[in-house]
Short mmCIF file of C-alpha atoms in Angstrom, two decimals:
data_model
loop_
_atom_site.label_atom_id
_atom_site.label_comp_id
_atom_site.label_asym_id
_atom_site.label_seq_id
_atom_site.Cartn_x
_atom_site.Cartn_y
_atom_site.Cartn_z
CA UNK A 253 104.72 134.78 59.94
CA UNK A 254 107.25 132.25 61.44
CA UNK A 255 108.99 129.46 58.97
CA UNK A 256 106.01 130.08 56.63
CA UNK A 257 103.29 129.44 59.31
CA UNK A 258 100.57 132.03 60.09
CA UNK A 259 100.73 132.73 63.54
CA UNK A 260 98.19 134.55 65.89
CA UNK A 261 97.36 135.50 69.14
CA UNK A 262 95.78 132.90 71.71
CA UNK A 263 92.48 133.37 72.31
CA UNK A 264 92.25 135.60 75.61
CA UNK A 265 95.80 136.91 75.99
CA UNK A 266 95.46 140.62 77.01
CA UNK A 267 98.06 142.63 75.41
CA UNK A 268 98.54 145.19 78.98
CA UNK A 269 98.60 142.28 81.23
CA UNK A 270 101.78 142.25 81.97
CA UNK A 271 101.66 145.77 82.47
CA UNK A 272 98.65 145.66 84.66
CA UNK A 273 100.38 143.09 86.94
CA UNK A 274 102.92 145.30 87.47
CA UNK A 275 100.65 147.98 88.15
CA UNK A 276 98.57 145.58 90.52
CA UNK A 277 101.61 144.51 92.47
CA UNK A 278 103.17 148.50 93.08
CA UNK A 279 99.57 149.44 94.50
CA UNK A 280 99.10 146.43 96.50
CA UNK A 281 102.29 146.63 97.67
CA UNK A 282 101.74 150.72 98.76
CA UNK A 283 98.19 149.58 100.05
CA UNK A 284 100.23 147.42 102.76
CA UNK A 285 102.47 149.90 103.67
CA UNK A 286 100.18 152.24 104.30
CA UNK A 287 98.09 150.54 106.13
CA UNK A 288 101.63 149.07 108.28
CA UNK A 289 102.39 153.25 108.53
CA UNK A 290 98.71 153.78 109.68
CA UNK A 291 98.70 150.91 112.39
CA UNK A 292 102.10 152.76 113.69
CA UNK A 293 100.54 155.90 114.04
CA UNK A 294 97.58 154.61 115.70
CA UNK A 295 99.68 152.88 118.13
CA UNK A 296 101.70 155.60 119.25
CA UNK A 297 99.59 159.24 118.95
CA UNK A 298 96.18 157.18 119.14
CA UNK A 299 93.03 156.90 117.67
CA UNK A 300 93.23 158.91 114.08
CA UNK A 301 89.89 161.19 113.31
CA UNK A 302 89.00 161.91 109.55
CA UNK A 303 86.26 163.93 108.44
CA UNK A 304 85.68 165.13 111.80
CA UNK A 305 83.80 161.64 113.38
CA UNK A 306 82.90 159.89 111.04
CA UNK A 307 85.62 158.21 109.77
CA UNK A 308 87.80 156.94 113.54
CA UNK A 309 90.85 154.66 112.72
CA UNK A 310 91.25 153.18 116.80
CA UNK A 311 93.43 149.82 117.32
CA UNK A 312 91.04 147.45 116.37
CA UNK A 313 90.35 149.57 112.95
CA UNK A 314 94.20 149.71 112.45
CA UNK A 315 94.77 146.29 113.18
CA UNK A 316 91.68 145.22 110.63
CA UNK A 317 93.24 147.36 108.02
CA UNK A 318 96.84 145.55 108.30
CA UNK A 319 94.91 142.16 107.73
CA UNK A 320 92.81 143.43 105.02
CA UNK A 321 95.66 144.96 102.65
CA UNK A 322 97.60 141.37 103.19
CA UNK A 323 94.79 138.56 102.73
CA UNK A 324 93.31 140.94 99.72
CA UNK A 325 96.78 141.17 98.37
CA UNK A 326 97.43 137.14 98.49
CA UNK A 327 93.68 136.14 97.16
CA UNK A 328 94.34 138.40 94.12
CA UNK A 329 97.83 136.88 93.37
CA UNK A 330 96.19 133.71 93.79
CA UNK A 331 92.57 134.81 91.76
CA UNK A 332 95.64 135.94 89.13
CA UNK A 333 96.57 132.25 88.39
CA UNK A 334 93.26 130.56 88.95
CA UNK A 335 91.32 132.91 87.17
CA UNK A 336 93.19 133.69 84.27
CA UNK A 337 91.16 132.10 81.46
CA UNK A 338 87.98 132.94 83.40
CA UNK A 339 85.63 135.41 81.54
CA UNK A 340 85.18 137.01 84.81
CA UNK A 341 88.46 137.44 85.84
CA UNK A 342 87.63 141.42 85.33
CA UNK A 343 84.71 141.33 87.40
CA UNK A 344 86.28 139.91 90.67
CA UNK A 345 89.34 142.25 90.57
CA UNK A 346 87.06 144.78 90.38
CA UNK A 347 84.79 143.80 92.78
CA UNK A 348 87.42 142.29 95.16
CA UNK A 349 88.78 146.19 95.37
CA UNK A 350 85.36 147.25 96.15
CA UNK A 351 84.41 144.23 98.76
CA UNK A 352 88.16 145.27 100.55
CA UNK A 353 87.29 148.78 100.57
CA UNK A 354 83.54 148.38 102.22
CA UNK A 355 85.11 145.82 104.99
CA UNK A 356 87.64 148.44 106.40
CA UNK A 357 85.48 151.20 105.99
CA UNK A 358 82.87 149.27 108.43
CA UNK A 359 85.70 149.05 110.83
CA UNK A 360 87.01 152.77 110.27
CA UNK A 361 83.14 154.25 110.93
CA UNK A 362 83.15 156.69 113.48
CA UNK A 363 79.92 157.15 114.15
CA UNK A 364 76.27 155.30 114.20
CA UNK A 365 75.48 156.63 110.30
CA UNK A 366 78.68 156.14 109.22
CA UNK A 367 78.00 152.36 110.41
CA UNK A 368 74.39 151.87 108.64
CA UNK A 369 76.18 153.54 105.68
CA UNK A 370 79.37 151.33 105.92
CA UNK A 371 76.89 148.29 106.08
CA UNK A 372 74.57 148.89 103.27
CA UNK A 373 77.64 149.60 101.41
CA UNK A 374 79.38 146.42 102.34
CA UNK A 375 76.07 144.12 101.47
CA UNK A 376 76.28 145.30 97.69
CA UNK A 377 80.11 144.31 97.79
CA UNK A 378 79.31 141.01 98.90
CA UNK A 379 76.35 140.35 96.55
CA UNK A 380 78.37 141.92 93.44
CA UNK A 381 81.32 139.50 94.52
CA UNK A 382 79.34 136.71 93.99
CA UNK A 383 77.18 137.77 91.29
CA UNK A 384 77.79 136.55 87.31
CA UNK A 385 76.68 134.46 85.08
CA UNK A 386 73.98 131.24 85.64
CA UNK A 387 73.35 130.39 88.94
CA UNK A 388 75.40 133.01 90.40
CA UNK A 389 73.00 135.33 90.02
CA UNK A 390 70.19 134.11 91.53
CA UNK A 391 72.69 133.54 94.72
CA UNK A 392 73.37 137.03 94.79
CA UNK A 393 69.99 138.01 94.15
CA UNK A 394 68.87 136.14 97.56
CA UNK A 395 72.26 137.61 99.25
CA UNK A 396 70.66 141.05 98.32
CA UNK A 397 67.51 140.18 99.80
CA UNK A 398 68.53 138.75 103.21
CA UNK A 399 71.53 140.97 104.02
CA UNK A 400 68.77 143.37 102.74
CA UNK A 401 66.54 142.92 105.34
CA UNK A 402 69.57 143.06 108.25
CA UNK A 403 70.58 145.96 106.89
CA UNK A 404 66.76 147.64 107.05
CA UNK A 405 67.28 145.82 110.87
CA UNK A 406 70.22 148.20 111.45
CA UNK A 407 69.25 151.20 109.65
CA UNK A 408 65.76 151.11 112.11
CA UNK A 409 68.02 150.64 115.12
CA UNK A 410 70.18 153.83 114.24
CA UNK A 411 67.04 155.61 112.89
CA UNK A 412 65.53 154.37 116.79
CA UNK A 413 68.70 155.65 118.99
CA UNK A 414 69.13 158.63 117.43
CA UNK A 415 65.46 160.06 117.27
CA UNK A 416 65.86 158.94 121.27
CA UNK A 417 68.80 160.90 121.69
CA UNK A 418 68.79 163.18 119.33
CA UNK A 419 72.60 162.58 118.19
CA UNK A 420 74.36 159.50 116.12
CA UNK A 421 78.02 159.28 118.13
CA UNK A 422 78.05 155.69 119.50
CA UNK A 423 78.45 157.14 123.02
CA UNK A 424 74.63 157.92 122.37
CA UNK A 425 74.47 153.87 122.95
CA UNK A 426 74.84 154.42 126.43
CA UNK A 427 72.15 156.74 127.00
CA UNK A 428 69.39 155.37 125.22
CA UNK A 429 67.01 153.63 127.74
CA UNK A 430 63.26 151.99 127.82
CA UNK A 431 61.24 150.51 124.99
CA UNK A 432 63.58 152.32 122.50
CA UNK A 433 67.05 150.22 123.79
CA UNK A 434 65.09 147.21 123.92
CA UNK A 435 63.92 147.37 120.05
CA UNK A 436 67.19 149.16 118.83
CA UNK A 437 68.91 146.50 120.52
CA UNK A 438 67.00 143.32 118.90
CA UNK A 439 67.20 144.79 115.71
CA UNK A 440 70.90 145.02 115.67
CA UNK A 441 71.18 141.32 117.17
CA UNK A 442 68.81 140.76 113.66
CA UNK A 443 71.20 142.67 111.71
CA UNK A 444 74.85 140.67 113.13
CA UNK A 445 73.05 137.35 112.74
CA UNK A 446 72.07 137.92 109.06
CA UNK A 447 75.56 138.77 108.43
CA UNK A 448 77.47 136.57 110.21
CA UNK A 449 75.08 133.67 108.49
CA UNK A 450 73.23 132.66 111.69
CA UNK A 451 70.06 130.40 111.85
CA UNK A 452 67.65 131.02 110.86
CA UNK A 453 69.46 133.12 108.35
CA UNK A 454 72.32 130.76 107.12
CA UNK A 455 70.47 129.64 104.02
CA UNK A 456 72.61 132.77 101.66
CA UNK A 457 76.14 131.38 102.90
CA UNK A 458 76.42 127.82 101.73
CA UNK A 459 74.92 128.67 98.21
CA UNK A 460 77.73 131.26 97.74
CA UNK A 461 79.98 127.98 96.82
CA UNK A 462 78.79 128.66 92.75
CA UNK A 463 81.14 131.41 93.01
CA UNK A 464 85.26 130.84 92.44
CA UNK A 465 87.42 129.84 95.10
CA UNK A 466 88.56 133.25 95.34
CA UNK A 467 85.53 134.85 96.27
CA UNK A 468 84.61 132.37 98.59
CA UNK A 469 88.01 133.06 100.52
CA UNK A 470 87.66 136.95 100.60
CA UNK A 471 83.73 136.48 101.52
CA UNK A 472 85.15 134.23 104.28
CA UNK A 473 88.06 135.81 105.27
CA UNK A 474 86.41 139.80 105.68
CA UNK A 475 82.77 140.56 104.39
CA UNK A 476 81.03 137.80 106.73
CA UNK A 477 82.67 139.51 109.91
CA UNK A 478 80.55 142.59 109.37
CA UNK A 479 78.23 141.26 112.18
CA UNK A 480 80.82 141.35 114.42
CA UNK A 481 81.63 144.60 113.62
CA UNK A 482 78.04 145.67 114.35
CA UNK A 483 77.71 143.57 117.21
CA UNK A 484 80.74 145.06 119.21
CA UNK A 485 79.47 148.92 118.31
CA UNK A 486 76.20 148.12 119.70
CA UNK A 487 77.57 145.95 122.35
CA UNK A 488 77.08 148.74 125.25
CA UNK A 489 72.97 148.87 123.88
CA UNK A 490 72.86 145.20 123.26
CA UNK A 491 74.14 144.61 126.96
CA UNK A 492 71.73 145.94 128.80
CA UNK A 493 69.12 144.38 126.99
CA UNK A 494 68.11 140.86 128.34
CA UNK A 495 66.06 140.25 125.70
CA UNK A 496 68.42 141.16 122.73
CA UNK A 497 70.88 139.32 124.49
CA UNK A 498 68.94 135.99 124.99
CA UNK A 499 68.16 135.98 121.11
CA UNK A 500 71.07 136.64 120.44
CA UNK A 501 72.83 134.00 122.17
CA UNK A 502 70.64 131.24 121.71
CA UNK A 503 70.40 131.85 117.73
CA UNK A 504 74.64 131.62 117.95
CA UNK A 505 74.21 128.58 120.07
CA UNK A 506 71.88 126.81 117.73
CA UNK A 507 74.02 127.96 114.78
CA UNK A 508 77.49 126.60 116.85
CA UNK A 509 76.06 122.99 117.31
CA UNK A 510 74.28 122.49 113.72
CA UNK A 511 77.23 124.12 112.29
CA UNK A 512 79.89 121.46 113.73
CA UNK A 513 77.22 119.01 113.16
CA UNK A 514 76.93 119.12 109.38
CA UNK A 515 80.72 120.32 108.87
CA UNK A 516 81.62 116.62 110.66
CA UNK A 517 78.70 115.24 108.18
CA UNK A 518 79.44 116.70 104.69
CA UNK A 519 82.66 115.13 102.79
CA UNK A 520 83.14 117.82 100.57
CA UNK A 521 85.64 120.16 101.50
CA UNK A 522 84.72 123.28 100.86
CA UNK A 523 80.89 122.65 102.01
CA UNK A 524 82.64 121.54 105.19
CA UNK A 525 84.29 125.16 105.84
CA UNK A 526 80.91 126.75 104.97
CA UNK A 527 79.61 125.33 107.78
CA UNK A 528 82.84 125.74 110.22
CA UNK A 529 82.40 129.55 109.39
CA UNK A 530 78.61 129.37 110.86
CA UNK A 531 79.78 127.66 113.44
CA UNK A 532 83.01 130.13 114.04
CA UNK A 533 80.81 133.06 113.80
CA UNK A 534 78.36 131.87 116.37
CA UNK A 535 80.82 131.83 118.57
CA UNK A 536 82.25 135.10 118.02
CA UNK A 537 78.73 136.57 118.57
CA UNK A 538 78.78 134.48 121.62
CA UNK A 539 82.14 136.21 123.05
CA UNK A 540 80.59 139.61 122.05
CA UNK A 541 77.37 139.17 123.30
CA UNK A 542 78.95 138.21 126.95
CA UNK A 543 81.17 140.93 126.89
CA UNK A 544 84.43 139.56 125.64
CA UNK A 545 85.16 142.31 122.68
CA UNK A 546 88.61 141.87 122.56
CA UNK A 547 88.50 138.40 122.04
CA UNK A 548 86.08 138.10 119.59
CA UNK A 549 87.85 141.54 117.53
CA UNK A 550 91.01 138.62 117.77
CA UNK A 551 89.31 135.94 116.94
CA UNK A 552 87.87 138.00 113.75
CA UNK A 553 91.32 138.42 112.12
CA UNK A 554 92.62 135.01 113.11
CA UNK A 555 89.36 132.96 111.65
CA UNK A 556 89.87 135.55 108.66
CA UNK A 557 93.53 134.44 107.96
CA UNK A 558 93.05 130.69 108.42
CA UNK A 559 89.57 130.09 106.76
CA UNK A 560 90.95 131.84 103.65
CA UNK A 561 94.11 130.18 103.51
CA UNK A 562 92.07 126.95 103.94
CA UNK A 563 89.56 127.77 101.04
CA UNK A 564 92.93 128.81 98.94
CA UNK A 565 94.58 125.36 99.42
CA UNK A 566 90.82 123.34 99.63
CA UNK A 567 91.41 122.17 95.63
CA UNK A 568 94.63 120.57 96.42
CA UNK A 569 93.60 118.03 99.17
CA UNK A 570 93.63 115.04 98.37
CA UNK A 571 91.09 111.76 99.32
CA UNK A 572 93.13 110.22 102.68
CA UNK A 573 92.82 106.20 102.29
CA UNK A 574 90.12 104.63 104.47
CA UNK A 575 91.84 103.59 107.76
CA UNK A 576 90.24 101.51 110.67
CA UNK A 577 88.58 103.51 113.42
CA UNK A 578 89.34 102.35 116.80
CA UNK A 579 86.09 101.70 119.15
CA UNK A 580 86.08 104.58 121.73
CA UNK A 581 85.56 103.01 125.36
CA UNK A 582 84.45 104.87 128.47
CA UNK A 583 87.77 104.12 129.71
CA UNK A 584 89.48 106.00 126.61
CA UNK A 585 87.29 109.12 127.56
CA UNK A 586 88.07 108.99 130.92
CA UNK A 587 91.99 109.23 129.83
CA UNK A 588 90.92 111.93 127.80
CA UNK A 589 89.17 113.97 130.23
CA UNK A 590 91.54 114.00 133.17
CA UNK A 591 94.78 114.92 130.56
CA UNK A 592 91.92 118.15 129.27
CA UNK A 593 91.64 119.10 133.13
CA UNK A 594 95.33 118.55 133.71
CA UNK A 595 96.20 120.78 130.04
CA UNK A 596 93.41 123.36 130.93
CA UNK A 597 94.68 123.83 134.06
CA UNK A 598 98.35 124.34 132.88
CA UNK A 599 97.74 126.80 130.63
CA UNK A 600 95.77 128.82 132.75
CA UNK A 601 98.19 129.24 135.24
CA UNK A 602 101.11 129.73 133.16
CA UNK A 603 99.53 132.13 131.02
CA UNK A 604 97.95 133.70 134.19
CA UNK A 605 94.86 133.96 132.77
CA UNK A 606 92.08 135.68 135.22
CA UNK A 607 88.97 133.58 134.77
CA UNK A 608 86.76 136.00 136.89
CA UNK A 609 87.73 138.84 134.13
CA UNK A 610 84.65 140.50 132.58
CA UNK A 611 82.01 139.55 135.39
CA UNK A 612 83.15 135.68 134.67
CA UNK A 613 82.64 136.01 130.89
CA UNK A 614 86.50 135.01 130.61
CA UNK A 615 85.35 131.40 131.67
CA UNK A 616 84.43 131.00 127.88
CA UNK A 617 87.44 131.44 126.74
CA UNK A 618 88.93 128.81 129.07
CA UNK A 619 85.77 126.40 128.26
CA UNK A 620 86.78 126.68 124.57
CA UNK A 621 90.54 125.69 124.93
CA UNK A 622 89.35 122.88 127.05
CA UNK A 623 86.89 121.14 124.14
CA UNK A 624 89.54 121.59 122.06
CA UNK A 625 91.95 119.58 123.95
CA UNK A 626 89.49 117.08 124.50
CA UNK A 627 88.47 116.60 120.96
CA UNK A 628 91.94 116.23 119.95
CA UNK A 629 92.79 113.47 122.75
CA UNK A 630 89.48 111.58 121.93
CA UNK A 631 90.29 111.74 118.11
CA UNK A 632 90.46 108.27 116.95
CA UNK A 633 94.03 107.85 116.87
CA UNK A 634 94.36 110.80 119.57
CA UNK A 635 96.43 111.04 122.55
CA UNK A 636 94.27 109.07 124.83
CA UNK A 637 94.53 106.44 122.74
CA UNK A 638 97.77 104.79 124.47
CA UNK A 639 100.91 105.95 125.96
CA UNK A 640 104.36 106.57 124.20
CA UNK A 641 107.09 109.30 123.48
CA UNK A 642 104.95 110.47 120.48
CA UNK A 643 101.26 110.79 122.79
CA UNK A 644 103.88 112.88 125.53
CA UNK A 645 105.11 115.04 122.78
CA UNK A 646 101.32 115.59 121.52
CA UNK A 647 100.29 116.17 124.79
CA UNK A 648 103.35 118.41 126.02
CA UNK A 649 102.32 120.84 122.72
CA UNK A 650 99.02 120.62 123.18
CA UNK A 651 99.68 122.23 126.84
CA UNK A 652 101.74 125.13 124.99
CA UNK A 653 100.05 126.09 122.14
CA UNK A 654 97.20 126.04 124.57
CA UNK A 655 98.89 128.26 126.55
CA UNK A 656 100.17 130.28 124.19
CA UNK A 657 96.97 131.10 122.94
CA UNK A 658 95.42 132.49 126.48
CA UNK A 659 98.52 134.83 126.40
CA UNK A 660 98.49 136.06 123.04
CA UNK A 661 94.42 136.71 123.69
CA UNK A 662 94.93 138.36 126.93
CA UNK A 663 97.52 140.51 125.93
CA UNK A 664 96.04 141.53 122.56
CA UNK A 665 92.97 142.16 124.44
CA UNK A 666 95.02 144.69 126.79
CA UNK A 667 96.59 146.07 123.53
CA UNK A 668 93.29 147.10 121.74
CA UNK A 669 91.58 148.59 124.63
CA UNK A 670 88.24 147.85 122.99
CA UNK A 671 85.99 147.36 126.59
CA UNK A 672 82.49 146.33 126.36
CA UNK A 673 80.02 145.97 129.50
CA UNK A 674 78.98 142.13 130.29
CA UNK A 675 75.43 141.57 130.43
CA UNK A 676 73.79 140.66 134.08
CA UNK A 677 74.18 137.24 135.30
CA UNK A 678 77.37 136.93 132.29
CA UNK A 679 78.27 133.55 133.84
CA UNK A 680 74.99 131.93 133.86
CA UNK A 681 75.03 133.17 130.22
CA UNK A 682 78.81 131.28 129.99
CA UNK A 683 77.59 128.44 131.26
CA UNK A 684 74.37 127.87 129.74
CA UNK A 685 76.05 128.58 126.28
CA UNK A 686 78.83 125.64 127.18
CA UNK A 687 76.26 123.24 128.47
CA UNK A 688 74.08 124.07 125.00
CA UNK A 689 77.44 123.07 123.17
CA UNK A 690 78.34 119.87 125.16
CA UNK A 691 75.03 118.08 124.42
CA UNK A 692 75.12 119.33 121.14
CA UNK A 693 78.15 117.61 120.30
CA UNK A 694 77.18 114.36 122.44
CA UNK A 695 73.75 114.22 120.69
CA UNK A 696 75.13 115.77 117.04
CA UNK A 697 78.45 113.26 117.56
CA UNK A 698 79.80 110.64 114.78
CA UNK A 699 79.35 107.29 114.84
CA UNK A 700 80.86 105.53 118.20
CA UNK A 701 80.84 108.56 120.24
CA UNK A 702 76.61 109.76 120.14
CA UNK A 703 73.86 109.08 122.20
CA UNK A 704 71.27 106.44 121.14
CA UNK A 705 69.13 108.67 119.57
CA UNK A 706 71.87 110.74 118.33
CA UNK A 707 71.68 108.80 114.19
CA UNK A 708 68.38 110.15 113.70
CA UNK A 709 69.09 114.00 115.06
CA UNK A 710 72.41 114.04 113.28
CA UNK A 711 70.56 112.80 109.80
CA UNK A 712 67.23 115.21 110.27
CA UNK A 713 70.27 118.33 110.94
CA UNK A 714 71.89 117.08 107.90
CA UNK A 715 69.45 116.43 105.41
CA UNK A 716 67.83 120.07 105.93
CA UNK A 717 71.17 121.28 105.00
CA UNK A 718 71.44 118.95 101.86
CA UNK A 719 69.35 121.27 99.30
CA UNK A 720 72.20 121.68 96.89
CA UNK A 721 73.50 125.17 96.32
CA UNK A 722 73.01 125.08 92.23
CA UNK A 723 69.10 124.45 93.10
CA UNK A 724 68.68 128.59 93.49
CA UNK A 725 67.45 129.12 89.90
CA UNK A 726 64.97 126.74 90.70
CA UNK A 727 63.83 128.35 94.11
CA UNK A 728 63.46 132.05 92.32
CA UNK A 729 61.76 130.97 89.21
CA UNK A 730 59.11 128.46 90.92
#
C-alpha cells in the first residue's frame, strides 16, 4: 500500500533474480578462469589425460575451451536482456549450459567412443536448444532426425574400426586398411557433413531461425563445428581414402558456391548468415579434407567468434539507402586483378608463407586470401574503382591485414601441433576445389558481374532455398 494505492508485483518479476545473476556471473566468471588456468597448463606440461584416455585436453582442446567459456559467457549476458520477458528464458539457460558442455567435451574426447559418445550427446544439445513451443518443435524434431542419422553414420564408423582393430584409441585410425577404411571413412565424411549443414543435408540449419537470437548465435558460434571436430579425428582414415575424400570435397564445394550464392540473394539478415555459415563450413571441411588441420581448427574459433557476434548485433542493422551501382567494365576487373596478384603476392612473402607446405595443400590458403582481395577491389565502390589517397590507404590495409592473417595462421598452426596427412594428388584436389569456386561465383554472381545464363542458375539456387522456415509444422503433419 503506497499513498492509498494497492500495489503488486509485475507480472514475471522473479523474486531470486537478482540473486541468480549474481550467482550466474561468479560461475561464469570461474568457468573462464579455469579454462584460462587449463590452456596454461596445457601449454607448458602438455597434453592433460583424465580418466585415463578418454577424456585428452591437447592445444586445440585447450584453446576450444578458452573460446567456449567466453562466447557462452557473452550470449548469456546478452540472452539475459533479450530474453527477459520470454517464457523460455529458463529453458535456454539451461540448455545453453548443456549445449556448452557437449561442444568442449567433443573437443576434450580422447578416444574413438568417447567421440561417438561426445557426438550423440552434442546432437540432443542442439535439438533441445532449439526446441519449445509452436514451430520450434517440429524444427527440432527434424534436427533430431538428421543429426540422427550422422550420428548412426559415426557410431557405424567407430563400431567398423574398432571390430578391425580390435581397440578404440584414434591411433587405431592409422592401422585400419581395405574395405573396412574405405566404409569407416565415408561414413564419417556422412557424419561431418550432416553437422556442419552440408548439401544435401543443409535443409535443418536455415529452419533453426524460429528459435531466439541467442540460440542461433551459440548454435553458430560452437554446436555446428562438431563436424569439424569429427572430420580432423578421422582425418588420418579419411586421407587415405580417395573415395571418402572425393565426397567429401565435392559435397563442401557444392555447399561453398550455393551457400555464397543465396547469402548474396536473400535480404534478410539473419537468413543471409545462415547461409554464410554453410558456406564457411564447406570450406573448413575443405581445409581438413586436404590436410590443412591447423587451419581449419583456426578457422573454427575465428568463424565461431565473428558469426556470433554478427547474429548478436543482426537486430540492430539498419536498411542502408539505395545508392547507384556503378557498371563494372572489363577494364575495372582488369585493375582489380593485377592489384589481387600484386596484394597476394605481398603478403606471401612478408609473412613467409611456404605454399608447397602440406604436399601443396597450403595453396588454399593463399587462393582464399586472394578472392578475398579481389572481391573487395571489384565491390562496386571498391578499390579498383579509381585512384586516390583513400583507394591507396584501402589497398595498403588490404596488403596487411592480408598479411597478417597468413602469419597469425601459420604460426597458430605451428603452436597447436595438430598434423594431419594430405590426401594423394592434394594439389589437384586444391585446385579443382578453387576452379569449382571461381565459376561458381562467375555463374552464381549479381547482376553486372554473371555470365549470360547466370539469372536463371542464380534464381533456380535461390528459389529451392525459399521454402520458409515456419513451413515445418506443415512438412511433419502432411
Amino acid at each position: 500500500m503506497a499513498d492509498g494505492v494497492l500495489t503488486t508485483p509485475a507480472r514475471g518479476v522473479e523474486p531470486r533474480t537478482e540473486r541468480s545473476t549474481l550467482v550466474d556471473a561468479v560461475v561464469s566468471a570461474a568457468a573462464v578462469a579455469a579454462a584460462i588456468a587449463i590452456l596454461v597448463i596445457v601449454a607448458i606440461d602438455g597434453p592433460l589425460e583424465i580418466a585415463g584416455d578418454w577424456l585428452v585436453v591437447d592445444r586445440v582442446a585447450a584453446a576450444w575451451t578458452v573460446f567456449a567459456a567466453v562466447i557462452v559467457v557473452a550470449i548469456r549476458a546478452f540472452a539475459h536482456r533479450q530474453l527477459a520477458a520470454d517464457p523460455a528464458r529458463r529453458h535456454f539457460r539451461r540448455a545453453s549450459v548443456f549445449a556448452a558442455l557437449s561442444a568442449v567435451a567433443l573437443f576434450w574426447a580422447g578416444n574413438l567412443v568417447a567421440l561417438a559418445l561426445a557426438a550423440v550427446v552434442s546432437s540432443v544439445a542442439a535439438a533441445a536448444l532449439v526446441d519449445g513451443r509452436g514451430p520450434r518443435r517440429p524444427v527440432a524434431r527434424r534436427m533430431r532426425r538428421v543429426l540422427g542419422v550422422g550420428d548412426l553414420a559415426l557410431v557405424a564408423a567407430v563400431c567398423l574400426v574398432v571390430s578391425d582393430r580390435d581397440g578404440i584409441a584414434f591411433a587405431e585410425l592409422a592401422g585400419t586398411d581395405g574395405i573396412v577404411m574405405h566404409l569407416a571413412s565415408c561414413l564419417a565424411v556422412v557424419a561431418a557433413l550432416a553437422r556442419c549443414g552440408q548439401v544435401p543435408a543443409h535443409g535443418w540449419l536455415p529452419r533453426t531461425l524460429v528459435a531466439p537470437t541467442p540460440v542461433s548465435a551459440l548454435l553458430h558460434a560452437g554446436l555446428v563445428n562438431a563436424g569439424g571436430v569429427i572430420a580432423i579425428r578421422f582425418g588420418p582414415l579419411v586421407a587415405r581414402s580417395t573415395v571418402a575424400t572425393a565426397v567429401g570435397i565435392v559435397a563442401a564445394t557444392v555447399s561453398m558456391v550455393v551457400g555464397v550464392a543465396i547469402m548474396r540473394g536473400r535480404s534478410e539478415v539473419k537468413t543471409a548468415l545462415v547461409w554464410s555459415t554453410t558456406a564457411q563450413m564447406g570450406f573448413m571441411l575443405v581445409q581438413v579434407l586436404v590436410g590443412l588441420g591447423g587451419a581449419a581448427a583456426a578457422h573454427l574459433i575465428a568463424h565461431g567468434a565473428y558469426k556470433s557476434n554478427l547474429f548478436l548485433t543482426s537486430g540492430s542493422t539498419l536498411e542502408r539507402p539505395v545508392r547507384s551501382t556503378p557498371v563494372r567494365t572489363p577494364g575495372h576487373r582488369v585493375v582489380a586483378g593485377v592489384l589481387t596478384a600484386a596484394v597476394t603476392w605481398l603478403a606471401v612473402w612478408v609473412a613467409g608463407y611456404d605454399v608447397d607446405a602440406y604436399g601443396g595443400a597450403a595453396w588454399l590458403l593463399v587462393a582464399f586470401v586472394a578472392l578475398t582481395v579481389f572481391a573487395l577491389l571489384d565491390a562496386p565502390h571498391g578499390v579498383a574503382r579509381g585512384l586516390s589517397l583513400r583507394a591507396v590507404v584501402a589497398l595498403v590495409g588490404l596488403a596487411a591485414a592480408a598479411t597478417v592473417y597468413l602469419e597469425l595462421i601459420s604460426r597458430f598452426e605451428h603452436w597447436l601441433a595438430l598434423p594431419l596427412p594430405a590426401p594423394d594428388g592434394a594439389v589437384g584436389w586444391v585446385v579443382a576445389v578453387i576452379v569449382a569456386v571461381v565459376v561458381g561465383a562467375a555463374v552464381t554472381g549479381d547482376h553486372g558481374t554473371s555470365l549470360p545464363a547466370s539469372d536463371l542458375i542464380r534464381a533456380r539456387i535461390i528459389a529451392a532455398a525459399r521454402r520458409p522456415a515456419l513451413d515445418t509444422v506443415a512438412d511433419d503433419n502432411p
